[in-house]
Each structure stands twice: as C-alpha cells, then as structure tokens.
Tab-separated table of C-alpha atoms and ligand atoms in Angstrom:
chain	number	residue	atom	x	y	z
C	1	MET	CA	63.291	-235.883	84.846
C	2	GLY	CA	63.547	-236.141	88.571
C	3	LYS	CA	62.312	-237.813	91.682
C	4	ILE	CA	61.592	-237.106	95.285
C	5	LEU	CA	64.143	-238.256	97.823
C	6	GLY	CA	61.747	-237.634	100.661
C	7	ILE	CA	58.503	-236.069	101.723
C	8	ALA	CA	57.104	-234.788	105.012
C	9	VAL	CA	53.455	-234.001	105.582
C	10	GLN	CA	51.994	-232.215	108.573
C	11	ASN	CA	48.421	-231.677	109.667
C	12	TYR	CA	46.876	-233.268	106.613
C	13	GLY	CA	44.052	-235.458	107.988
C	14	THR	CA	45.467	-238.465	109.778
C	15	LEU	CA	48.948	-237.443	108.605
C	16	LYS	CA	49.636	-235.128	111.520
C	17	SER	CA	53.343	-235.548	111.171
C	18	ILE	CA	54.853	-238.116	108.844
C	19	LYS	CA	58.169	-238.304	107.130
C	20	MET	CA	59.344	-240.659	104.422
C	21	GLY	CA	62.856	-240.832	103.050
C	22	LYS	CA	65.487	-238.125	103.297
C	23	LEU	CA	64.684	-234.469	103.763
C	24	PHE	CA	66.627	-231.280	103.962
C	25	SER	CA	65.272	-230.727	107.472
C	26	ASP	CA	66.088	-234.301	108.524
C	27	GLN	CA	68.876	-236.037	106.669
C	28	THR	CA	68.826	-239.185	108.803
C	29	GLY	CA	66.633	-241.326	106.531
C	30	ASN	CA	67.506	-243.215	103.354
C	31	GLU	CA	66.525	-241.562	100.094
C	32	LEU	CA	63.305	-242.933	98.660
C	33	GLY	CA	63.830	-245.327	95.783
C	34	ASN	CA	61.969	-245.500	92.494
C	35	MET	CA	59.504	-248.041	93.825
C	36	VAL	CA	57.686	-247.200	97.050
C	37	ALA	CA	54.957	-249.501	98.335
C	38	ILE	CA	52.782	-248.350	101.214
C	39	ILE	CA	50.987	-250.889	103.362
C	40	GLY	CA	49.074	-250.852	106.632
C	41	PRO	CA	45.631	-251.665	108.035
C	42	SER	CA	42.554	-249.856	106.764
C	43	GLY	CA	42.187	-246.385	108.185
C	44	ASN	CA	45.923	-245.922	108.725
C	45	GLY	CA	46.270	-243.236	106.094
C	46	LYS	CA	47.324	-244.884	102.820
C	47	SER	CA	44.624	-243.152	100.791
C	48	THR	CA	45.260	-239.936	102.702
C	49	LEU	CA	48.883	-240.097	101.604
C	50	ALA	CA	47.861	-240.677	97.986
C	51	ASP	CA	45.433	-237.791	98.383
C	52	ALA	CA	48.172	-235.536	99.754
C	53	PHE	CA	49.955	-235.946	96.410
C	54	GLY	CA	46.638	-235.322	94.651
C	55	PHE	CA	46.063	-232.260	96.793
C	56	ILE	CA	49.398	-230.748	95.768
C	57	SER	CA	48.504	-231.457	92.116
C	58	ASP	CA	45.122	-229.803	92.585
C	59	CYS	CA	46.731	-226.765	94.237
C	60	ILE	CA	48.801	-226.377	91.071
C	61	SER	CA	45.991	-226.836	88.584
C	62	THR	CA	43.503	-224.689	90.520
C	63	ASP	CA	44.158	-222.908	93.807
C	64	VAL	CA	44.444	-223.966	97.446
C	65	GLU	CA	40.842	-223.115	98.317
C	66	SER	CA	39.441	-225.142	95.403
C	67	ALA	CA	41.863	-227.973	96.223
C	68	CYS	CA	40.549	-228.110	99.819
C	69	ASP	CA	37.015	-228.523	98.448
C	70	ALA	CA	37.797	-230.933	95.597
C	71	ASN	CA	37.679	-234.747	95.665
C	72	ASN	CA	35.387	-235.020	98.695
C	73	ARG	CA	37.975	-233.338	100.879
C	74	GLY	CA	35.221	-231.275	102.461
C	75	GLY	CA	37.097	-228.020	102.892
C	76	TYR	CA	40.020	-226.922	105.024
C	77	ASP	CA	38.393	-227.561	108.411
C	78	GLN	CA	37.674	-231.201	107.561
C	79	LEU	CA	41.061	-231.656	106.026
C	80	VAL	CA	43.378	-230.280	108.684
C	81	SER	CA	44.259	-232.797	111.415
C	82	GLN	CA	41.704	-232.777	114.190
C	83	ASN	CA	42.743	-230.967	117.387
C	84	SER	CA	45.624	-229.319	115.570
C	85	ASN	CA	46.057	-225.574	115.577
C	86	GLU	CA	48.943	-225.762	113.161
C	87	PRO	CA	48.596	-225.215	109.388
C	88	ILE	CA	48.880	-227.870	106.682
C	89	HIS	CA	52.496	-228.229	105.698
C	90	PHE	CA	54.427	-230.121	103.016
C	91	GLU	CA	58.137	-230.519	102.501
C	92	ILE	CA	59.397	-232.154	99.328
C	93	TYR	CA	63.056	-233.007	98.823
C	94	TYR	CA	63.627	-233.263	95.084
C	95	LYS	CA	66.514	-234.105	92.825
C	96	GLU	CA	66.459	-233.696	89.072
C	97	ASN	CA	69.234	-236.091	88.125
C	98	GLN	CA	72.271	-237.869	89.498
C	99	ASN	CA	74.509	-234.816	89.317
C	100	SER	CA	72.128	-232.085	90.395
C	101	ARG	CA	71.835	-230.577	93.844
C	102	PRO	CA	68.599	-231.417	95.665
C	103	ILE	CA	65.889	-228.799	95.922
C	104	THR	CA	63.672	-228.392	98.965
C	105	TYR	CA	60.149	-227.144	98.492
C	106	GLU	CA	58.091	-226.119	101.490
C	107	LEU	CA	54.437	-225.180	101.347
C	108	THR	CA	52.276	-224.013	104.217
C	109	ILE	CA	48.535	-223.594	103.855
C	110	ALA	CA	46.603	-221.855	106.615
C	111	LYS	CA	43.398	-219.861	107.031
C	112	ASP	CA	43.286	-216.110	106.598
C	113	LYS	CA	41.345	-213.732	108.848
C	114	TYR	CA	38.167	-214.491	106.891
C	115	ASN	CA	38.692	-218.218	107.507
C	116	ARG	CA	39.611	-218.894	103.893
C	117	PRO	CA	42.521	-221.199	103.095
C	118	TYR	CA	45.481	-219.431	101.526
C	119	VAL	CA	49.167	-219.959	100.845
C	120	LYS	CA	50.826	-218.753	104.003
C	121	GLU	CA	54.377	-219.645	103.101
C	122	GLU	CA	56.227	-221.037	100.148
C	123	ARG	CA	59.924	-221.606	99.823
C	124	LEU	CA	62.383	-223.212	97.416
C	125	ARG	CA	65.947	-223.796	98.487
C	126	GLN	CA	69.115	-225.243	96.996
C	127	ARG	CA	72.731	-225.369	98.074
C	128	ARG	CA	75.438	-223.427	96.271
C	129	PRO	CA	77.253	-225.465	93.606
C	130	GLY	CA	80.138	-227.528	94.925
C	131	ILE	CA	78.956	-227.314	98.513
C	132	LYS	CA	77.826	-230.544	100.129
C	133	ARG	CA	76.900	-229.243	103.568
C	134	GLY	CA	75.636	-226.076	105.153
C	135	TRP	CA	72.561	-223.968	104.686
C	136	PRO	CA	71.082	-223.695	101.235
C	137	LEU	CA	70.014	-220.478	99.576
C	138	SER	CA	66.352	-219.607	99.112
C	139	PHE	CA	65.587	-218.866	95.480
C	140	LEU	CA	61.897	-218.370	96.163
C	141	TYR	CA	60.569	-217.215	99.496
C	142	LEU	CA	57.076	-215.854	99.916
C	143	ILE	CA	55.206	-215.147	103.122
C	144	ASP	CA	51.563	-214.115	102.735
C	145	GLY	CA	52.206	-213.698	99.013
C	146	LYS	CA	55.114	-211.277	99.461
C	147	GLY	CA	58.823	-211.936	99.147
C	148	TYR	CA	61.450	-212.551	96.533
C	149	ALA	CA	62.622	-214.886	93.793
C	150	PHE	CA	65.806	-215.393	91.801
C	151	GLU	CA	65.930	-215.821	88.044
C	152	GLY	CA	68.150	-218.317	86.270
C	153	VAL	CA	69.784	-221.455	87.574
C	154	GLU	CA	71.949	-220.049	90.354
C	155	GLY	CA	71.712	-217.623	93.205
C	156	GLY	CA	69.560	-217.134	96.219
C	157	GLN	CA	69.463	-215.614	99.647
C	158	ALA	CA	71.063	-217.176	102.719
C	159	ASP	CA	69.330	-217.118	106.084
C	160	ASP	CA	71.780	-214.442	107.294
C	161	GLY	CA	70.599	-212.165	104.481
C	162	THR	CA	73.598	-212.649	102.162
C	163	ILE	CA	72.490	-212.450	98.562
C	164	ASP	CA	74.017	-214.313	95.583
C	165	GLY	CA	72.717	-213.189	92.196
C	166	ASP	CA	69.857	-210.971	91.196
C	167	ARG	CA	67.000	-210.823	93.700
C	168	LYS	CA	63.579	-209.803	92.413
C	169	THR	CA	60.847	-208.572	94.693
C	170	VAL	CA	57.597	-210.472	94.248
C	171	GLU	CA	54.055	-209.756	95.338
C	172	LEU	CA	51.245	-212.065	94.316
C	173	SER	CA	47.810	-210.634	93.615
C	174	ASP	CA	45.985	-213.804	94.660
C	175	THR	CA	47.271	-215.603	97.754
C	176	ARG	CA	45.157	-218.666	97.005
C	177	LYS	CA	47.418	-219.418	94.048
C	178	LEU	CA	50.858	-220.964	94.421
C	179	GLY	CA	53.798	-218.663	93.721
C	180	ILE	CA	55.577	-221.457	91.853
C	181	VAL	CA	52.683	-221.534	89.361
C	182	THR	CA	52.809	-217.788	88.721
C	183	LEU	CA	56.590	-217.535	88.542
C	184	GLY	CA	57.146	-220.947	86.930
C	185	ALA	CA	55.133	-219.705	83.936
C	186	MET	CA	57.951	-217.274	83.176
C	187	LYS	CA	60.983	-218.537	81.308
C	188	GLN	CA	63.456	-216.477	83.308
C	189	TYR	CA	62.641	-218.364	86.517
C	190	SER	CA	64.077	-221.519	84.992
C	191	ARG	CA	64.645	-223.438	88.229
C	192	ILE	CA	61.099	-222.751	89.383
C	193	GLU	CA	59.782	-223.707	85.955
C	194	MET	CA	61.667	-226.992	86.035
C	195	PHE	CA	60.371	-227.880	89.498
C	196	LEU	CA	56.832	-226.908	88.521
C	197	ASP	CA	57.061	-229.119	85.418
C	198	PHE	CA	58.022	-231.997	87.690
C	199	LEU	CA	55.015	-231.423	89.969
C	200	LYS	CA	52.718	-231.052	86.961
C	201	SER	CA	53.753	-234.441	85.664
C	202	TRP	CA	52.477	-236.328	88.733
C	203	TYR	CA	49.793	-238.854	87.961
C	204	LEU	CA	47.327	-240.417	90.367
C	205	CYS	CA	45.810	-243.575	89.031
C	206	TYR	CA	42.356	-244.593	90.235
C	207	PHE	CA	41.725	-246.966	87.434
C	208	THR	CA	38.170	-248.363	87.212
C	209	PRO	CA	37.396	-250.962	84.552
C	210	ASP	CA	33.876	-249.596	83.987
C	211	ALA	CA	35.289	-246.234	83.016
C	212	ALA	CA	37.610	-247.959	80.552
C	213	ARG	CA	34.637	-249.658	78.916
C	214	GLN	CA	32.997	-246.381	77.965
C	215	ILE	CA	33.032	-245.673	74.271
C	216	GLN	CA	35.064	-242.557	73.710
C	217	THR	CA	34.866	-240.209	70.815
C	218	ALA	CA	37.902	-240.253	68.606
C	219	ALA	CA	40.639	-238.083	70.052
C	220	PRO	CA	44.212	-239.055	70.612
C	221	ASN	CA	45.338	-238.524	74.244
C	222	GLN	CA	48.947	-238.777	75.270
C	223	TYR	CA	48.267	-239.885	78.829
C	224	LEU	CA	45.811	-242.056	80.711
C	225	ASN	CA	43.467	-240.037	82.900
C	226	ARG	CA	42.746	-240.816	86.560
C	227	THR	CA	40.013	-243.379	85.894
C	228	GLY	CA	41.394	-244.850	82.687
C	229	SER	CA	38.259	-243.861	80.769
C	230	ASN	CA	40.426	-242.703	77.860
C	231	LEU	CA	42.203	-246.034	77.423
C	232	ASN	CA	41.268	-246.270	73.747
C	233	ASN	CA	42.248	-242.645	73.139
C	234	VAL	CA	45.684	-243.338	74.573
C	235	ALA	CA	45.925	-246.376	72.314
C	236	GLN	CA	44.939	-244.120	69.415
C	237	TYR	CA	47.663	-241.641	70.348
C	238	MET	CA	50.344	-244.306	70.662
C	239	TYR	CA	49.283	-245.837	67.363
C	240	ARG	CA	49.355	-242.486	65.585
C	241	GLU	CA	52.743	-241.501	66.981
C	242	ASN	CA	54.431	-244.711	66.017
C	243	PRO	CA	52.322	-247.637	64.753
C	244	SER	CA	55.119	-250.176	64.621
C	245	GLU	CA	56.372	-249.320	68.097
C	246	PHE	CA	52.822	-249.494	69.445
C	247	LYS	CA	52.362	-252.943	67.920
C	248	LYS	CA	55.592	-254.014	69.595
C	249	ILE	CA	54.316	-252.700	72.938
C	250	LEU	CA	51.058	-254.601	72.490
C	251	ALA	CA	52.990	-257.747	71.599
C	252	GLU	CA	54.976	-257.316	74.803
C	253	ILE	CA	51.885	-256.631	76.914
C	254	GLN	CA	49.964	-259.595	75.528
C	255	THR	CA	52.592	-261.948	76.924
C	256	LYS	CA	51.826	-260.551	80.385
C	257	ILE	CA	48.052	-260.971	80.251
C	258	PRO	CA	46.939	-264.546	80.821
C	259	ASN	CA	44.805	-266.192	78.115
C	260	ILE	CA	45.263	-263.323	75.697
C	261	THR	CA	47.058	-264.311	72.534
C	262	LYS	CA	46.940	-261.032	70.675
C	263	ILE	CA	45.869	-257.416	71.150
C	264	GLU	CA	45.285	-255.434	67.984
C	265	PRO	CA	44.405	-251.802	67.440
C	266	ILE	CA	41.602	-251.328	64.915
C	267	ARG	CA	40.794	-248.012	63.333
C	268	LEU	CA	37.101	-247.426	62.798
C	269	GLN	CA	35.813	-245.372	59.874
C	270	ASN	CA	35.091	-242.397	62.124
C	271	GLY	CA	38.734	-242.330	63.182
C	272	GLN	CA	38.061	-243.901	66.544
C	273	MET	CA	40.401	-246.522	67.839
C	274	VAL	CA	39.261	-249.746	69.435
C	275	LEU	CA	41.310	-252.587	70.755
C	276	GLU	CA	40.611	-256.158	69.822
C	277	PHE	CA	41.571	-258.794	72.343
C	278	TRP	CA	42.094	-262.273	70.926
C	279	GLN	CA	41.444	-264.887	73.544
C	280	LYS	CA	42.600	-268.484	73.595
C	281	GLY	CA	40.014	-270.886	72.156
C	282	PHE	CA	37.870	-268.294	70.360
C	283	GLU	CA	37.759	-267.576	66.657
C	284	GLN	CA	36.557	-263.989	66.964
C	285	PRO	CA	38.210	-261.210	68.952
C	286	PHE	CA	36.525	-259.348	71.808
C	287	PHE	CA	36.403	-255.581	72.127
C	288	SER	CA	37.550	-253.958	75.369
C	289	GLN	CA	33.907	-253.529	76.492
C	290	ARG	CA	33.621	-257.318	76.815
C	291	MET	CA	36.892	-257.932	78.600
C	292	SER	CA	37.035	-258.851	82.274
C	293	ASP	CA	37.807	-256.210	84.892
C	294	GLY	CA	41.102	-257.895	85.666
C	295	THR	CA	42.234	-258.049	82.043
C	296	LEU	CA	41.390	-254.414	81.462
C	297	LYS	CA	43.149	-253.362	84.623
C	298	LEU	CA	46.288	-255.301	83.837
C	299	PHE	CA	46.240	-253.917	80.314
C	300	ALA	CA	45.926	-250.352	81.600
C	301	TYR	CA	48.778	-250.800	84.080
C	302	TYR	CA	51.055	-252.219	81.433
C	303	LEU	CA	50.109	-249.460	79.020
C	304	LEU	CA	50.917	-246.977	81.772
C	305	LEU	CA	54.344	-248.555	82.213
C	306	HIS	CA	55.009	-248.134	78.497
C	307	GLU	CA	54.114	-244.458	78.243
C	308	LYS	CA	56.440	-242.445	76.097
C	309	ASN	CA	57.808	-239.428	77.981
C	310	PRO	CA	56.445	-241.014	81.171
C	311	ARG	CA	54.983	-239.036	84.011
C	312	GLN	CA	57.715	-238.568	86.608
C	313	LEU	CA	55.755	-239.669	89.606
C	314	VAL	CA	52.902	-242.138	89.447
C	315	PHE	CA	50.741	-243.081	92.419
C	316	VAL	CA	48.599	-246.201	92.123
C	317	GLU	CA	46.056	-247.136	94.785
C	318	GLU	CA	45.494	-250.837	95.499
C	319	PRO	CA	46.253	-252.379	92.098
C	320	GLU	CA	45.125	-255.744	93.480
C	321	ASN	CA	41.435	-254.851	93.425
C	322	GLY	CA	39.766	-257.067	90.842
C	323	LEU	CA	42.992	-258.892	90.002
C	324	TYR	CA	43.705	-262.587	90.484
C	325	HIS	CA	46.336	-262.882	93.223
C	326	GLN	CA	48.754	-264.891	91.055
C	327	TYR	CA	49.099	-261.961	88.609
C	328	LEU	CA	50.209	-259.564	91.304
C	329	ALA	CA	53.744	-260.815	91.795
C	330	ASN	CA	54.389	-260.413	88.063
C	331	LEU	CA	52.862	-256.965	88.038
C	332	ALA	CA	55.085	-255.917	90.945
C	333	ILE	CA	58.167	-257.332	89.216
C	334	GLU	CA	57.292	-255.515	85.987
C	335	MET	CA	56.699	-252.266	87.855
C	336	LYS	CA	60.036	-252.601	89.619
C	337	LYS	CA	61.835	-253.360	86.377
C	338	ASN	CA	60.087	-250.517	84.609
C	339	VAL	CA	61.013	-247.776	87.089
C	340	GLY	CA	64.634	-248.963	87.123
C	341	LYS	CA	67.240	-247.067	89.073
C	342	GLY	CA	67.538	-243.770	87.246
C	343	PHE	CA	65.635	-240.513	87.421
C	344	SER	CA	63.005	-241.128	84.791
C	345	LYS	CA	60.138	-242.515	86.853
C	346	GLN	CA	59.063	-243.070	90.438
C	347	LEU	CA	56.156	-245.258	91.419
C	348	PHE	CA	54.169	-245.162	94.656
C	349	VAL	CA	51.701	-247.985	95.240
C	350	THR	CA	49.370	-248.625	98.167
C	351	THR	CA	48.478	-252.254	98.630
C	352	HIS	CA	46.908	-254.863	100.884
C	353	SER	CA	48.372	-257.733	98.920
C	354	PRO	CA	51.187	-259.904	100.345
C	355	PHE	CA	51.561	-261.352	96.817
C	356	PHE	CA	52.454	-257.920	95.473
C	357	VAL	CA	54.737	-257.172	98.421
C	358	ASN	CA	56.535	-260.520	97.985
C	359	ALA	CA	58.318	-259.093	94.947
C	360	LEU	CA	59.730	-256.158	96.933
C	361	SER	CA	62.681	-255.544	99.238
C	362	PRO	CA	62.630	-254.137	102.807
C	363	ASN	CA	63.704	-250.713	101.550
C	364	GLN	CA	60.823	-250.528	99.107
C	365	VAL	CA	58.056	-251.094	101.617
C	366	TRP	CA	56.687	-248.507	104.021
C	367	VAL	CA	54.219	-249.291	106.781
C	368	LEU	CA	51.685	-246.807	108.049
C	369	GLU	CA	51.096	-247.406	111.744
C	370	LYS	CA	49.047	-245.380	114.204
C	371	ASP	CA	50.485	-243.629	117.232
C	372	ILE	CA	48.756	-243.486	120.627
C	373	ASN	CA	46.831	-240.385	119.573
C	374	GLY	CA	45.414	-242.096	116.500
C	375	PHE	CA	47.598	-240.321	113.949
C	376	SER	CA	49.674	-242.084	111.307
C	377	ILE	CA	53.381	-242.723	111.387
C	378	ALA	CA	55.403	-244.070	108.468
C	379	LYS	CA	58.083	-246.667	109.042
C	380	GLN	CA	60.279	-248.358	106.475
C	381	ALA	CA	59.980	-252.165	106.643
C	382	ALA	CA	63.783	-252.351	106.816
C	383	ALA	CA	63.594	-250.600	110.194
C	384	TYR	CA	61.745	-253.480	111.862
C	385	ASP	CA	63.831	-255.966	113.861
C	386	PHE	CA	64.813	-259.142	111.999
C	387	VAL	CA	63.172	-258.201	108.686
C	388	LYS	CA	66.429	-257.584	106.802
C	389	ASP	CA	68.082	-260.666	108.322
C	390	LEU	CA	65.177	-262.896	107.417
C	391	ILE	CA	65.142	-261.548	103.868
C	392	ASP	CA	68.878	-262.239	103.619
C	393	GLU	CA	68.103	-265.802	104.674
C	394	GLY	CA	65.674	-266.176	101.803
C	395	ALA	CA	62.296	-265.133	103.227
C	396	SER	CA	59.913	-262.978	101.160
C	397	MET	CA	58.509	-259.645	102.242
C	398	GLY	CA	54.858	-260.543	101.735
C	399	ASP	CA	55.235	-263.782	103.719
C	400	LEU	CA	56.914	-261.941	106.597
C	401	TRP	CA	54.185	-259.334	106.546
C	402	TYR	CA	51.468	-261.984	106.502
C	403	SER	CA	53.209	-263.745	109.422
C	404	ARG	CA	53.257	-260.430	111.280
C	405	TYR	CA	56.981	-259.884	111.488
C	406	PHE	CA	56.155	-256.307	110.609
C	407	GLY	CA	53.212	-254.162	109.592
M	1	LIG	N1	40.886	-234.217	109.798
M	1	LIG	C1	41.275	-235.433	110.227
M	1	LIG	N2	42.070	-235.555	111.310
M	1	LIG	C2	42.465	-236.763	111.745
M	1	LIG	N3	42.102	-237.913	111.182
M	1	LIG	C3	41.322	-237.856	110.105
M	1	LIG	C4	40.876	-236.620	109.565
M	1	LIG	N4	40.091	-236.868	108.497
M	1	LIG	C5	40.053	-238.211	108.371
M	1	LIG	N5	40.778	-238.807	109.342
M	1	LIG	C6	41.016	-240.239	109.558
M	1	LIG	O1	41.938	-240.655	108.601
M	1	LIG	C7	41.731	-241.996	108.267
M	1	LIG	C8	41.726	-242.079	106.753
M	1	LIG	O2	42.204	-243.277	106.427
M	1	LIG	P1	42.592	-243.645	104.933
M	1	LIG	O3	43.646	-242.731	104.477
M	1	LIG	O4	41.362	-243.772	104.129
M	1	LIG	O5	43.208	-245.069	105.270
M	1	LIG	P2	43.541	-246.314	104.366
M	1	LIG	O6	43.555	-245.869	102.961
M	1	LIG	O7	44.883	-246.731	104.904
M	1	LIG	O8	42.492	-247.316	104.659
M	1	LIG	C9	40.422	-242.422	108.856
M	1	LIG	O9	40.673	-243.258	109.951
M	1	LIG	C10	39.798	-241.104	109.297
M	1	LIG	O10	39.080	-241.273	110.491
M	2	LIG	MG1	42.483	-246.566	101.345
C-alpha cells in the first residue's frame, strides 16, 4: 500500500527541473491525488515523465548503467538535460497509509571518473513519530556507495549528527546498483524493504493491441506486462484463482464495452486460456485475435483496473490511441472511481484527449509547459486563472482546455 504525494525530477531530458505535488524539500504544493492526468503539446515531456518512472523501475530491476541504455534512452549523455552539468536527480515523497509519516527518497545519478553512470547519492528520510515539523532523520544515507542504514521501523541520524537507534555502517560493492535494492532484500531493514516493494510494484502500461493478439503458451500470469501481450495468461490466472469472481469481473467489464454482450473464458485442451467475445447480431463468438484494436484496449484497461492485489502505481500513456472518443469519458470515470481516495492505487495518465479530461477536476490535471530555455515545467490546472471558477460554474475541464483557458 502507498502512494506518492509528490515527485521532483532534475536533469532528466527535457525535465531539467520539474516538481509535482508536495515534497519534503518544498511543502508548498498540494499532495498528488490518486488520479493524475498529464497533458501538454507534443514534445513537452509527457513521455519523458512516464519514462522517468520507467527509469527508476529499471534502476531497481537492473542497475543504473543498464537503465541509462535501456528503452532507447541512448546512455547517460543523451539522457541528462542538454547544457546541464548537474547530475540526474529524483526526489519522491511517499506515504504508506493515512496514519504513517511520509518518507522522502532522494536519488542522484552521475558519472564516475571513467564516465560511467553510477549512484552518487541515495537517501531515505522520515520524521520521528509524533513530530509534525522539523528535520527528519536519515535511515539510509549513502554517498559513492558508502554510508549508513538503520534497521527496523524507527531511528535514524539527524543532520546535526544525533543518532536515534542502531546505526549500521554500509559499503556497497557495486555502485551501479541501488542501495535500497541491496538492503531492502534483508528483512531487518524493514522500512527500506517496504519502500522497495512499493517501487517494485510500479507498472508502466504501453498497451498495443497487436501484442495482445499473439497466441501465448499456457501459463498463468498475475499481472499484465507492458505491452499487454500476456492478456490471455492474465485471464488464465484470474480464472484459476477464482473462477466465479473472474466471471463476475467479465460480466462487469462487458457492460463497459460497446456491442459486446458477453465475454467468456474458454479452457483449451492444452491448458491454454482464450477469451470468447460475443458480439451483438452474431451467432458465433469471436476470439481476441479477431477483435478490434479499440475493444481489446478497453478490455485490457478494464482488466487492469480489476487486478487483485493491484500494482500501487500505474502509468498509462495516451489511452485514447485507437479508441472511439465517446468511450473515453467513461474510461476516465471508471479509472477515477477505481483508484478511489485511499492508499491502494494511484494512476498517472498522459493524454491528448479533451474527452478524457472532461471527466476530471482541476486538481487532477497537470500541464507540461515549456520555459524560455525549452525545458518543461509542470503546472496544476487549478493554478491557472479562472479555471476553478469556471468549473464551479459548471464548465468541464476538457472543454476549457480545448478553448485554451489553460494548457
Ligand atoms: N537530453 C535532453 N535534454 C533536453 N531535452 C531533451 C533531451 N532529450 C530529449 N529532449 C527533448 O525532450 C522532448 C521529449 O518530449 P516527449 O517527452 O516525447 O514529449 P511528449 O510525450 O509530451 O510529446 C523532445 O522535445 C526532445 O527534443
Ligand atoms: Mg509522448
């Protein structure tokens, strides 16, 4: 469980210095909600922002050097903001549940003397229990792979050197790997483990209908992968775990997909699972391979929203691609409803669609603009003049955006 209340990114491509939500280092903003839509003209950094989340995920699953090279990032020199001599830096302000104290994670990636990217600095901080203000204690602090960490759920070191709890000296053997990955693998560093589990559960969705049409070998998968190519495997998993619940989910989803009257899981003799889509007016069902891009996409999104033990943070890029515009408002409403208000799921969506944005409120929409130097800045739609007033008077966000009141 958990969500991010804010994020700051520095020197990551066009994101030379952006801030969204509330941070430890800057408490002026509103905390991010469970639904965050990011809009803005092409080239303003929406995909770069999605990729920043993907980059952090890749740093966890591999190492920072591999992450710089992965996903067409082209290596550190291409990735770092042009004309910047500063390292890549992330700050994540995280809260596990309503009653917990926020945790700040800072990560700095720079180049070593051989020009290889490495983890220059990593720090986790949290305030003492019962204290609302003041400086938090560091419970992990590594510079060039050397520093300290605190076991358990309390303790840490203040900036003046005061120590609460049991401080352990740490030295990493590989400075391309994140300290939170090494230490989070050990039970005794329970706070680090919990934060790492949160980061590990992030999911970036780049769903492509063609991938979903591929015939997969039988293997139940708990979660959809980035492209959605394991759609049937996820269906197989959900069916195996709880057939009656899965049928209920399908019954619910089929009401959301136009012209589909029924979706049924069919088990083939080899154990593979296929989905039959019954379409209005036809006597025979269609298999997923024959379904339209839009139907498959909608189906995958709704399946994603019904995941059991959902991923904590889901980032979807441009869900509108291949979808009829009238379906988008409903999709946005369902997404909003699904993430709710608690700490179970947070959804980030980039979009160009006013129809999607129409379902949202000024606090849920962020605009990426460009500053005079060509770098991105993030601004909450609520911060534009008149937007909140016009919404209070009954206007819709997408209409205001389309009419250029903001964005
Ligand atoms: N290292 C870099 N420094 C500064 N800008 C960069 C760097 N790498 C790419 N860019 C710029 O970042 C932008 C990327 O935009 P992108 O995130 O794809 O936008 P969107 O998804 O909003 O269309 C492009 O305009 C590109 O020129
Ligand atoms: Mg893009």
